[in-house]
Amino acid sequence: MHISEGVLSGQVLAAGGAIAFAGTAMGLKKIDYDRIVHVAILSSAFFVASLIHVNIGPTSVHLILNGIVGLLLGWAAFPAILVALLLQSILFQFGGITALGVNTVVMATPAVLCHYLFLPFIGKGQKIDFIAGFMAGAGSIFLSALLLGLALCTTDANFMEVSIAVMTAHIPVMIIEGIITGFCISFLLKVHPEIIPKKIKIIEKNLNKTGEM
């Protein structure tokens, strides 16, 4: 789902760069630097997952994991994904430097949206935890494919068929990512619930109550 050099118009590249800059600035502002290791680990997971490509017709697909990155990081997903995409473009020529802003917006915006949409449901029971994780994983891929198609069609209406092909090819990825994200969230709640932002707030609230007593 990487957009290469020379594909998008200057206006789309400029808009993507501006949105990516604003999102990254917000992410850096909201990062809890006590959890910077979590940001680095999730950025690395995103980097590795996107390296394995499977060709399907005129396009290729790969795991993205922006759903779980968004659930666990919120706005910090922007700088985490930006760094991973930058390294991919430099080291492996996946995507282009000029398209880095648009690629970041395509991946990180759905991650942040899924954070606010589905994090409130985490911690309300095992089944609900899995469903919320599944929806975040699948939904983030759907929204990323939609944004990618929008970027292409905004550049040239002739890209419509390519956009439809990209979205269709990523339907299996939506399902796989949903399952992976659902299991990951369920597992993390059992072994390391502190990594879930909602759980951190609950723990801090309980510690404050204990301190007051």
PDB file of N, CA, C and O in Angstrom, residues 122-188:
ATOM      1  N   ILE A 122     -12.407  -1.770  24.975  1.00  0.00           N
ATOM      2  CA  ILE A 122     -11.417  -2.692  25.522  1.00  0.00           C
ATOM      3  C   ILE A 122     -11.564  -2.786  27.034  1.00  0.00           C
ATOM      4  O   ILE A 122     -11.740  -1.785  27.727  1.00  0.00           O
ATOM      5  N   GLY A 123     -11.495  -4.020  27.543  1.00  0.00           N
ATOM      6  CA  GLY A 123     -11.599  -4.240  28.986  1.00  0.00           C
ATOM      7  C   GLY A 123     -13.008  -4.517  29.467  1.00  0.00           C
ATOM      8  O   GLY A 123     -13.276  -4.489  30.669  1.00  0.00           O
ATOM      9  N   LYS A 124     -13.931  -4.795  28.538  1.00  0.00           N
ATOM     10  CA  LYS A 124     -15.320  -5.049  28.916  1.00  0.00           C
ATOM     11  C   LYS A 124     -15.715  -6.516  28.735  1.00  0.00           C
ATOM     12  O   LYS A 124     -16.885  -6.829  28.584  1.00  0.00           O
ATOM     13  N   GLY A 125     -14.733  -7.375  28.742  1.00  0.00           N
ATOM     14  CA  GLY A 125     -15.012  -8.807  28.566  1.00  0.00           C
ATOM     15  C   GLY A 125     -14.209  -9.381  27.425  1.00  0.00           C
ATOM     16  O   GLY A 125     -13.884  -8.660  26.465  1.00  0.00           O
ATOM     17  N   GLN A 126     -13.880 -10.658  27.504  1.00  0.00           N
ATOM     18  CA  GLN A 126     -13.009 -11.282  26.514  1.00  0.00           C
ATOM     19  C   GLN A 126     -13.579 -11.204  25.104  1.00  0.00           C
ATOM     20  O   GLN A 126     -12.855 -10.889  24.148  1.00  0.00           O
ATOM     21  N   LYS A 127     -14.862 -11.504  24.947  1.00  0.00           N
ATOM     22  CA  LYS A 127     -15.463 -11.477  23.613  1.00  0.00           C
ATOM     23  C   LYS A 127     -15.465 -10.068  23.038  1.00  0.00           C
ATOM     24  O   LYS A 127     -15.140  -9.863  21.863  1.00  0.00           O
ATOM     25  N   ILE A 128     -15.829  -9.101  23.874  1.00  0.00           N
ATOM     26  CA  ILE A 128     -15.867  -7.712  23.401  1.00  0.00           C
ATOM     27  C   ILE A 128     -14.454  -7.221  23.086  1.00  0.00           C
ATOM     28  O   ILE A 128     -14.248  -6.484  22.110  1.00  0.00           O
ATOM     29  N   ASP A 129     -13.472  -7.638  23.902  1.00  0.00           N
ATOM     30  CA  ASP A 129     -12.077  -7.262  23.642  1.00  0.00           C
ATOM     31  C   ASP A 129     -11.633  -7.751  22.270  1.00  0.00           C
ATOM     32  O   ASP A 129     -11.025  -7.004  21.493  1.00  0.00           O
ATOM     33  N   PHE A 130     -11.951  -9.022  21.976  1.00  0.00           N
ATOM     34  CA  PHE A 130     -11.546  -9.584  20.690  1.00  0.00           C
ATOM     35  C   PHE A 130     -12.263  -8.883  19.537  1.00  0.00           C
ATOM     36  O   PHE A 130     -11.645  -8.549  18.525  1.00  0.00           O
ATOM     37  N   ILE A 131     -13.566  -8.647  19.703  1.00  0.00           N
ATOM     38  CA  ILE A 131     -14.336  -7.994  18.634  1.00  0.00           C
ATOM     39  C   ILE A 131     -13.821  -6.579  18.387  1.00  0.00           C
ATOM     40  O   ILE A 131     -13.665  -6.146  17.237  1.00  0.00           O
ATOM     41  N   ALA A 132     -13.529  -5.848  19.469  1.00  0.00           N
ATOM     42  CA  ALA A 132     -13.004  -4.485  19.323  1.00  0.00           C
ATOM     43  C   ALA A 132     -11.654  -4.512  18.615  1.00  0.00           C
ATOM     44  O   ALA A 132     -11.383  -3.678  17.729  1.00  0.00           O
ATOM     45  N   GLY A 133     -10.809  -5.472  18.993  1.00  0.00           N
ATOM     46  CA  GLY A 133      -9.513  -5.610  18.325  1.00  0.00           C
ATOM     47  C   GLY A 133      -9.673  -5.973  16.861  1.00  0.00           C
ATOM     48  O   GLY A 133      -8.980  -5.426  15.989  1.00  0.00           O
ATOM     49  N   PHE A 134     -10.601  -6.892  16.582  1.00  0.00           N
ATOM     50  CA  PHE A 134     -10.847  -7.293  15.187  1.00  0.00           C
ATOM     51  C   PHE A 134     -11.314  -6.098  14.361  1.00  0.00           C
ATOM     52  O   PHE A 134     -10.824  -5.867  13.248  1.00  0.00           O
ATOM     53  N   MET A 135     -12.249  -5.339  14.902  1.00  0.00           N
ATOM     54  CA  MET A 135     -12.784  -4.193  14.168  1.00  0.00           C
ATOM     55  C   MET A 135     -11.707  -3.131  13.942  1.00  0.00           C
ATOM     56  O   MET A 135     -11.665  -2.504  12.885  1.00  0.00           O
ATOM     57  N   ALA A 136     -10.836  -2.948  14.927  1.00  0.00           N
ATOM     58  CA  ALA A 136      -9.747  -1.977  14.771  1.00  0.00           C
ATOM     59  C   ALA A 136      -8.780  -2.431  13.683  1.00  0.00           C
ATOM     60  O   ALA A 136      -8.352  -1.631  12.835  1.00  0.00           O
ATOM     61  N   GLY A 137      -8.420  -3.720  13.702  1.00  0.00           N
ATOM     62  CA  GLY A 137      -7.490  -4.248  12.705  1.00  0.00           C
ATOM     63  C   GLY A 137      -8.066  -4.210  11.305  1.00  0.00           C
ATOM     64  O   GLY A 137      -7.417  -3.738  10.361  1.00  0.00           O
ATOM     65  N   ALA A 138      -9.297  -4.701  11.164  1.00  0.00           N
ATOM     66  CA  ALA A 138      -9.928  -4.733   9.836  1.00  0.00           C
ATOM     67  C   ALA A 138     -10.303  -3.325   9.378  1.00  0.00           C
ATOM     68  O   ALA A 138     -10.109  -2.964   8.211  1.00  0.00           O
ATOM     69  N   GLY A 139     -10.830  -2.524  10.305  1.00  0.00           N
ATOM     70  CA  GLY A 139     -11.270  -1.178   9.947  1.00  0.00           C
ATOM     71  C   GLY A 139     -10.132  -0.284   9.511  1.00  0.00           C
ATOM     72  O   GLY A 139     -10.286   0.532   8.597  1.00  0.00           O
ATOM     73  N   SER A 140      -8.982  -0.436  10.157  1.00  0.00           N
ATOM     74  CA  SER A 140      -7.832   0.399   9.783  1.00  0.00           C
ATOM     75  C   SER A 140      -7.359   0.096   8.370  1.00  0.00           C
ATOM     76  O   SER A 140      -6.983   1.010   7.619  1.00  0.00           O
ATOM     77  N   ILE A 141      -7.394  -1.178   7.978  1.00  0.00           N
ATOM     78  CA  ILE A 141      -6.996  -1.543   6.617  1.00  0.00           C
ATOM     79  C   ILE A 141      -7.999  -1.013   5.602  1.00  0.00           C
ATOM     80  O   ILE A 141      -7.628  -0.478   4.547  1.00  0.00           O
ATOM     81  N   PHE A 142      -9.287  -1.140   5.925  1.00  0.00           N
ATOM     82  CA  PHE A 142     -10.318  -0.633   5.025  1.00  0.00           C
ATOM     83  C   PHE A 142     -10.162   0.875   4.804  1.00  0.00           C
ATOM     84  O   PHE A 142     -10.195   1.364   3.671  1.00  0.00           O
ATOM     85  N   LEU A 143      -9.969   1.614   5.893  1.00  0.00           N
ATOM     86  CA  LEU A 143      -9.829   3.065   5.780  1.00  0.00           C
ATOM     87  C   LEU A 143      -8.545   3.455   5.053  1.00  0.00           C
ATOM     88  O   LEU A 143      -8.523   4.428   4.294  1.00  0.00           O
ATOM     89  N   SER A 144      -7.470   2.694   5.282  1.00  0.00           N
ATOM     90  CA  SER A 144      -6.210   2.979   4.577  1.00  0.00           C
ATOM     91  C   SER A 144      -6.367   2.769   3.079  1.00  0.00           C
ATOM     92  O   SER A 144      -5.897   3.581   2.273  1.00  0.00           O
ATOM     93  N   ALA A 145      -7.026   1.670   2.700  1.00  0.00           N
ATOM     94  CA  ALA A 145      -7.267   1.415   1.274  1.00  0.00           C
ATOM     95  C   ALA A 145      -8.147   2.504   0.677  1.00  0.00           C
ATOM     96  O   ALA A 145      -7.945   2.935  -0.470  1.00  0.00           O
ATOM     97  N   LEU A 146      -9.127   2.962   1.457  1.00  0.00           N
ATOM     98  CA  LEU A 146     -10.023   4.019   0.990  1.00  0.00           C
ATOM     99  C   LEU A 146      -9.251   5.330   0.785  1.00  0.00           C
ATOM    100  O   LEU A 146      -9.429   6.010  -0.235  1.00  0.00           O
ATOM    101  N   LEU A 147      -8.388   5.674   1.731  1.00  0.00           N
ATOM    102  CA  LEU A 147      -7.600   6.905   1.604  1.00  0.00           C
ATOM    103  C   LEU A 147      -6.614   6.823   0.449  1.00  0.00           C
ATOM    104  O   LEU A 147      -6.391   7.806  -0.262  1.00  0.00           O
ATOM    105  N   LEU A 148      -6.017   5.642   0.267  1.00  0.00           N
ATOM    106  CA  LEU A 148      -5.103   5.467  -0.857  1.00  0.00           C
ATOM    107  C   LEU A 148      -5.840   5.657  -2.180  1.00  0.00           C
ATOM    108  O   LEU A 148      -5.358   6.342  -3.086  1.00  0.00           O
ATOM    109  N   GLY A 149      -7.022   5.048  -2.286  1.00  0.00           N
ATOM    110  CA  GLY A 149      -7.822   5.219  -3.497  1.00  0.00           C
ATOM    111  C   GLY A 149      -8.218   6.667  -3.712  1.00  0.00           C
ATOM    112  O   GLY A 149      -8.212   7.161  -4.845  1.00  0.00           O
ATOM    113  N   LEU A 150      -8.545   7.371  -2.619  1.00  0.00           N
ATOM    114  CA  LEU A 150      -8.907   8.781  -2.720  1.00  0.00           C
ATOM    115  C   LEU A 150      -7.730   9.619  -3.221  1.00  0.00           C
ATOM    116  O   LEU A 150      -7.905  10.507  -4.072  1.00  0.00           O
ATOM    117  N   ALA A 151      -6.527   9.318  -2.706  1.00  0.00           N
ATOM    118  CA  ALA A 151      -5.330  10.047  -3.151  1.00  0.00           C
ATOM    119  C   ALA A 151      -5.075   9.823  -4.634  1.00  0.00           C
ATOM    120  O   ALA A 151      -4.750  10.762  -5.370  1.00  0.00           O
ATOM    121  N   LEU A 152      -5.247   8.585  -5.093  1.00  0.00           N
ATOM    122  CA  LEU A 152      -5.023   8.273  -6.505  1.00  0.00           C
ATOM    123  C   LEU A 152      -6.070   8.937  -7.390  1.00  0.00           C
ATOM    124  O   LEU A 152      -5.743   9.546  -8.423  1.00  0.00           O
ATOM    125  N   CYS A 153      -7.341   8.833  -6.994  1.00  0.00           N
ATOM    126  CA  CYS A 153      -8.415   9.397  -7.821  1.00  0.00           C
ATOM    127  C   CYS A 153      -8.382  10.918  -7.833  1.00  0.00           C
ATOM    128  O   CYS A 153      -8.780  11.545  -8.816  1.00  0.00           O
ATOM    129  N   THR A 154      -7.915  11.524  -6.748  1.00  0.00           N
ATOM    130  CA  THR A 154      -7.792  12.984  -6.707  1.00  0.00           C
ATOM    131  C   THR A 154      -6.712  13.452  -7.673  1.00  0.00           C
ATOM    132  O   THR A 154      -6.809  14.545  -8.263  1.00  0.00           O
ATOM    133  N   THR A 155      -5.700  12.611  -7.842  1.00  0.00           N
ATOM    134  CA  THR A 155      -4.636  12.938  -8.796  1.00  0.00           C
ATOM    135  C   THR A 155      -5.111  12.792 -10.235  1.00  0.00           C
ATOM    136  O   THR A 155      -4.888  13.657 -11.074  1.00  0.00           O
ATOM    137  N   ASP A 156      -5.820  11.683 -10.515  1.00  0.00           N
ATOM    138  CA  ASP A 156      -6.278  11.417 -11.884  1.00  0.00           C
ATOM    139  C   ASP A 156      -7.450  10.447 -11.810  1.00  0.00           C
ATOM    140  O   ASP A 156      -7.342   9.370 -11.208  1.00  0.00           O
ATOM    141  N   ALA A 157      -8.563  10.815 -12.409  1.00  0.00           N
ATOM    142  CA  ALA A 157      -9.763   9.971 -12.391  1.00  0.00           C
ATOM    143  C   ALA A 157      -9.514   8.617 -13.035  1.00  0.00           C
ATOM    144  O   ALA A 157     -10.229   7.640 -12.759  1.00  0.00           O
ATOM    145  N   ASN A 158      -8.495   8.519 -13.898  1.00  0.00           N
ATOM    146  CA  ASN A 158      -8.187   7.250 -14.557  1.00  0.00           C
ATOM    147  C   ASN A 158      -7.660   6.203 -13.583  1.00  0.00           C
ATOM    148  O   ASN A 158      -7.551   5.027 -13.930  1.00  0.00           O
ATOM    149  N   PHE A 159      -7.311   6.635 -12.366  1.00  0.00           N
ATOM    150  CA  PHE A 159      -6.821   5.705 -11.353  1.00  0.00           C
ATOM    151  C   PHE A 159      -7.961   4.967 -10.646  1.00  0.00           C
ATOM    152  O   PHE A 159      -7.715   4.180  -9.740  1.00  0.00           O
ATOM    153  N   MET A 160      -9.198   5.235 -11.030  1.00  0.00           N
ATOM    154  CA  MET A 160     -10.338   4.631 -10.347  1.00  0.00           C
ATOM    155  C   MET A 160     -10.272   3.102 -10.358  1.00  0.00           C
ATOM    156  O   MET A 160     -10.482   2.444  -9.340  1.00  0.00           O
ATOM    157  N   GLU A 161      -9.957   2.519 -11.517  1.00  0.00           N
ATOM    158  CA  GLU A 161      -9.888   1.056 -11.606  1.00  0.00           C
ATOM    159  C   GLU A 161      -8.779   0.503 -10.721  1.00  0.00           C
ATOM    160  O   GLU A 161      -8.944  -0.532 -10.080  1.00  0.00           O
ATOM    161  N   VAL A 162      -7.649   1.203 -10.681  1.00  0.00           N
ATOM    162  CA  VAL A 162      -6.548   0.771  -9.814  1.00  0.00           C
ATOM    163  C   VAL A 162      -6.967   0.849  -8.349  1.00  0.00           C
ATOM    164  O   VAL A 162      -6.670  -0.047  -7.557  1.00  0.00           O
ATOM    165  N   SER A 163      -7.681   1.912  -7.990  1.00  0.00           N
ATOM    166  CA  SER A 163      -8.135   2.086  -6.616  1.00  0.00           C
ATOM    167  C   SER A 163      -9.066   0.954  -6.197  1.00  0.00           C
ATOM    168  O   SER A 163      -8.958   0.419  -5.091  1.00  0.00           O
ATOM    169  N   ILE A 164      -9.988   0.590  -7.092  1.00  0.00           N
ATOM    170  CA  ILE A 164     -10.917  -0.506  -6.801  1.00  0.00           C
ATOM    171  C   ILE A 164     -10.153  -1.824  -6.655  1.00  0.00           C
ATOM    172  O   ILE A 164     -10.441  -2.640  -5.757  1.00  0.00           O
ATOM    173  N   ALA A 165      -9.152  -2.024  -7.514  1.00  0.00           N
ATOM    174  CA  ALA A 165      -8.347  -3.243  -7.444  1.00  0.00           C
ATOM    175  C   ALA A 165      -7.587  -3.320  -6.121  1.00  0.00           C
ATOM    176  O   ALA A 165      -7.493  -4.393  -5.504  1.00  0.00           O
ATOM    177  N   VAL A 166      -7.054  -2.189  -5.670  1.00  0.00           N
ATOM    178  CA  VAL A 166      -6.317  -2.158  -4.402  1.00  0.00           C
ATOM    179  C   VAL A 166      -7.241  -2.501  -3.242  1.00  0.00           C
ATOM    180  O   VAL A 166      -6.891  -3.312  -2.368  1.00  0.00           O
ATOM    181  N   MET A 167      -8.427  -1.903  -3.217  1.00  0.00           N
ATOM    182  CA  MET A 167      -9.369  -2.168  -2.129  1.00  0.00           C
ATOM    183  C   MET A 167      -9.831  -3.620  -2.141  1.00  0.00           C
ATOM    184  O   MET A 167      -9.935  -4.259  -1.086  1.00  0.00           O
ATOM    185  N   THR A 168     -10.095  -4.151  -3.322  1.00  0.00           N
ATOM    186  CA  THR A 168     -10.530  -5.543  -3.430  1.00  0.00           C
ATOM    187  C   THR A 168      -9.432  -6.500  -2.971  1.00  0.00           C
ATOM    188  O   THR A 168      -9.697  -7.468  -2.243  1.00  0.00           O
ATOM    189  N   ALA A 169      -8.192  -6.212  -3.370  1.00  0.00           N
ATOM    190  CA  ALA A 169      -7.075  -7.083  -3.010  1.00  0.00           C
ATOM    191  C   ALA A 169      -6.825  -7.098  -1.509  1.00  0.00           C
ATOM    192  O   ALA A 169      -6.289  -8.080  -0.972  1.00  0.00           O
ATOM    193  N   HIS A 170      -7.216  -6.042  -0.811  1.00  0.00           N
ATOM    194  CA  HIS A 170      -6.941  -5.960   0.622  1.00  0.00           C
ATOM    195  C   HIS A 170      -8.070  -6.511   1.497  1.00  0.00           C
ATOM    196  O   HIS A 170      -7.960  -6.480   2.729  1.00  0.00           O
ATOM    197  N   ILE A 171      -9.115  -7.049   0.885  1.00  0.00           N
ATOM    198  CA  ILE A 171     -10.187  -7.661   1.684  1.00  0.00           C
ATOM    199  C   ILE A 171      -9.665  -8.823   2.534  1.00  0.00           C
ATOM    200  O   ILE A 171      -9.952  -8.896   3.732  1.00  0.00           O
ATOM    201  N   PRO A 172      -8.862  -9.752   1.960  1.00  0.00           N
ATOM    202  CA  PRO A 172      -8.303 -10.817   2.817  1.00  0.00           C
ATOM    203  C   PRO A 172      -7.396 -10.261   3.914  1.00  0.00           C
ATOM    204  O   PRO A 172      -7.367 -10.794   5.024  1.00  0.00           O
ATOM    205  N   VAL A 173      -6.671  -9.188   3.608  1.00  0.00           N
ATOM    206  CA  VAL A 173      -5.787  -8.579   4.605  1.00  0.00           C
ATOM    207  C   VAL A 173      -6.607  -7.996   5.752  1.00  0.00           C
ATOM    208  O   VAL A 173      -6.209  -8.075   6.917  1.00  0.00           O
ATOM    209  N   MET A 174      -7.753  -7.409   5.438  1.00  0.00           N
ATOM    210  CA  MET A 174      -8.630  -6.878   6.486  1.00  0.00           C
ATOM    211  C   MET A 174      -8.997  -7.973   7.485  1.00  0.00           C
ATOM    212  O   MET A 174      -8.935  -7.770   8.709  1.00  0.00           O
ATOM    213  N   ILE A 175      -9.382  -9.131   6.959  1.00  0.00           N
ATOM    214  CA  ILE A 175      -9.801 -10.239   7.828  1.00  0.00           C
ATOM    215  C   ILE A 175      -8.631 -10.749   8.649  1.00  0.00           C
ATOM    216  O   ILE A 175      -8.743 -10.949   9.876  1.00  0.00           O
ATOM    217  N   ILE A 176      -7.487 -10.953   7.996  1.00  0.00           N
ATOM    218  CA  ILE A 176      -6.299 -11.465   8.698  1.00  0.00           C
ATOM    219  C   ILE A 176      -5.837 -10.486   9.766  1.00  0.00           C
ATOM    220  O   ILE A 176      -5.554 -10.873  10.910  1.00  0.00           O
ATOM    221  N   GLU A 177      -5.766  -9.215   9.418  1.00  0.00           N
ATOM    222  CA  GLU A 177      -5.323  -8.208  10.387  1.00  0.00           C
ATOM    223  C   GLU A 177      -6.312  -8.094  11.545  1.00  0.00           C
ATOM    224  O   GLU A 177      -5.916  -7.872  12.696  1.00  0.00           O
ATOM    225  N   GLY A 178      -7.600  -8.224  11.240  1.00  0.00           N
ATOM    226  CA  GLY A 178      -8.593  -8.190  12.306  1.00  0.00           C
ATOM    227  C   GLY A 178      -8.383  -9.315  13.297  1.00  0.00           C
ATOM    228  O   GLY A 178      -8.407  -9.099  14.518  1.00  0.00           O
ATOM    229  N   ILE A 179      -8.160 -10.528  12.793  1.00  0.00           N
ATOM    230  CA  ILE A 179      -7.936 -11.676  13.668  1.00  0.00           C
ATOM    231  C   ILE A 179      -6.658 -11.491  14.479  1.00  0.00           C
ATOM    232  O   ILE A 179      -6.638 -11.726  15.703  1.00  0.00           O
ATOM    233  N   ILE A 180      -5.579 -11.076  13.833  1.00  0.00           N
ATOM    234  CA  ILE A 180      -4.304 -10.874  14.522  1.00  0.00           C
ATOM    235  C   ILE A 180      -4.441  -9.815  15.618  1.00  0.00           C
ATOM    236  O   ILE A 180      -3.992 -10.014  16.755  1.00  0.00           O
ATOM    237  N   THR A 181      -5.070  -8.694  15.285  1.00  0.00           N
ATOM    238  CA  THR A 181      -5.231  -7.620  16.261  1.00  0.00           C
ATOM    239  C   THR A 181      -6.108  -8.055  17.421  1.00  0.00           C
ATOM    240  O   THR A 181      -5.822  -7.750  18.583  1.00  0.00           O
ATOM    241  N   GLY A 182      -7.182  -8.787  17.122  1.00  0.00           N
ATOM    242  CA  GLY A 182      -8.057  -9.289  18.181  1.00  0.00           C
ATOM    243  C   GLY A 182      -7.320 -10.189  19.147  1.00  0.00           C
ATOM    244  O   GLY A 182      -7.433 -10.039  20.379  1.00  0.00           O
ATOM    245  N   PHE A 183      -6.541 -11.136  18.622  1.00  0.00           N
ATOM    246  CA  PHE A 183      -5.782 -12.039  19.479  1.00  0.00           C
ATOM    247  C   PHE A 183      -4.696 -11.299  20.254  1.00  0.00           C
ATOM    248  O   PHE A 183      -4.445 -11.589  21.430  1.00  0.00           O
ATOM    249  N   CYS A 184      -4.039 -10.336  19.602  1.00  0.00           N
ATOM    250  CA  CYS A 184      -2.972  -9.580  20.273  1.00  0.00           C
ATOM    251  C   CYS A 184      -3.519  -8.784  21.449  1.00  0.00           C
ATOM    252  O   CYS A 184      -2.912  -8.773  22.535  1.00  0.00           O
ATOM    253  N   ILE A 185      -4.645  -8.125  21.256  1.00  0.00           N
ATOM    254  CA  ILE A 185      -5.240  -7.338  22.340  1.00  0.00           C
ATOM    255  C   ILE A 185      -5.672  -8.255  23.485  1.00  0.00           C
ATOM    256  O   ILE A 185      -5.424  -7.954  24.667  1.00  0.00           O
ATOM    257  N   SER A 186      -6.295  -9.376  23.158  1.00  0.00           N
ATOM    258  CA  SER A 186      -6.718 -10.325  24.196  1.00  0.00           C
ATOM    259  C   SER A 186      -5.518 -10.855  24.974  1.00  0.00           C
ATOM    260  O   SER A 186      -5.563 -10.987  26.205  1.00  0.00           O
ATOM    261  N   PHE A 187      -4.435 -11.153  24.262  1.00  0.00           N
ATOM    262  CA  PHE A 187      -3.226 -11.664  24.896  1.00  0.00           C
ATOM    263  C   PHE A 187      -2.576 -10.605  25.787  1.00  0.00           C
ATOM    264  O   PHE A 187      -2.177 -10.884  26.924  1.00  0.00           O
ATOM    265  N   LEU A 188      -2.465  -9.386  25.277  1.00  0.00           N
ATOM    266  CA  LEU A 188      -1.832  -8.315  26.051  1.00  0.00           C
ATOM    267  C   LEU A 188      -2.618  -7.990  27.314  1.00  0.00           C
ATOM    268  O   LEU A 188      -2.022  -7.668  28.351  1.00  0.00           O
TER     269      LEU A 188
END
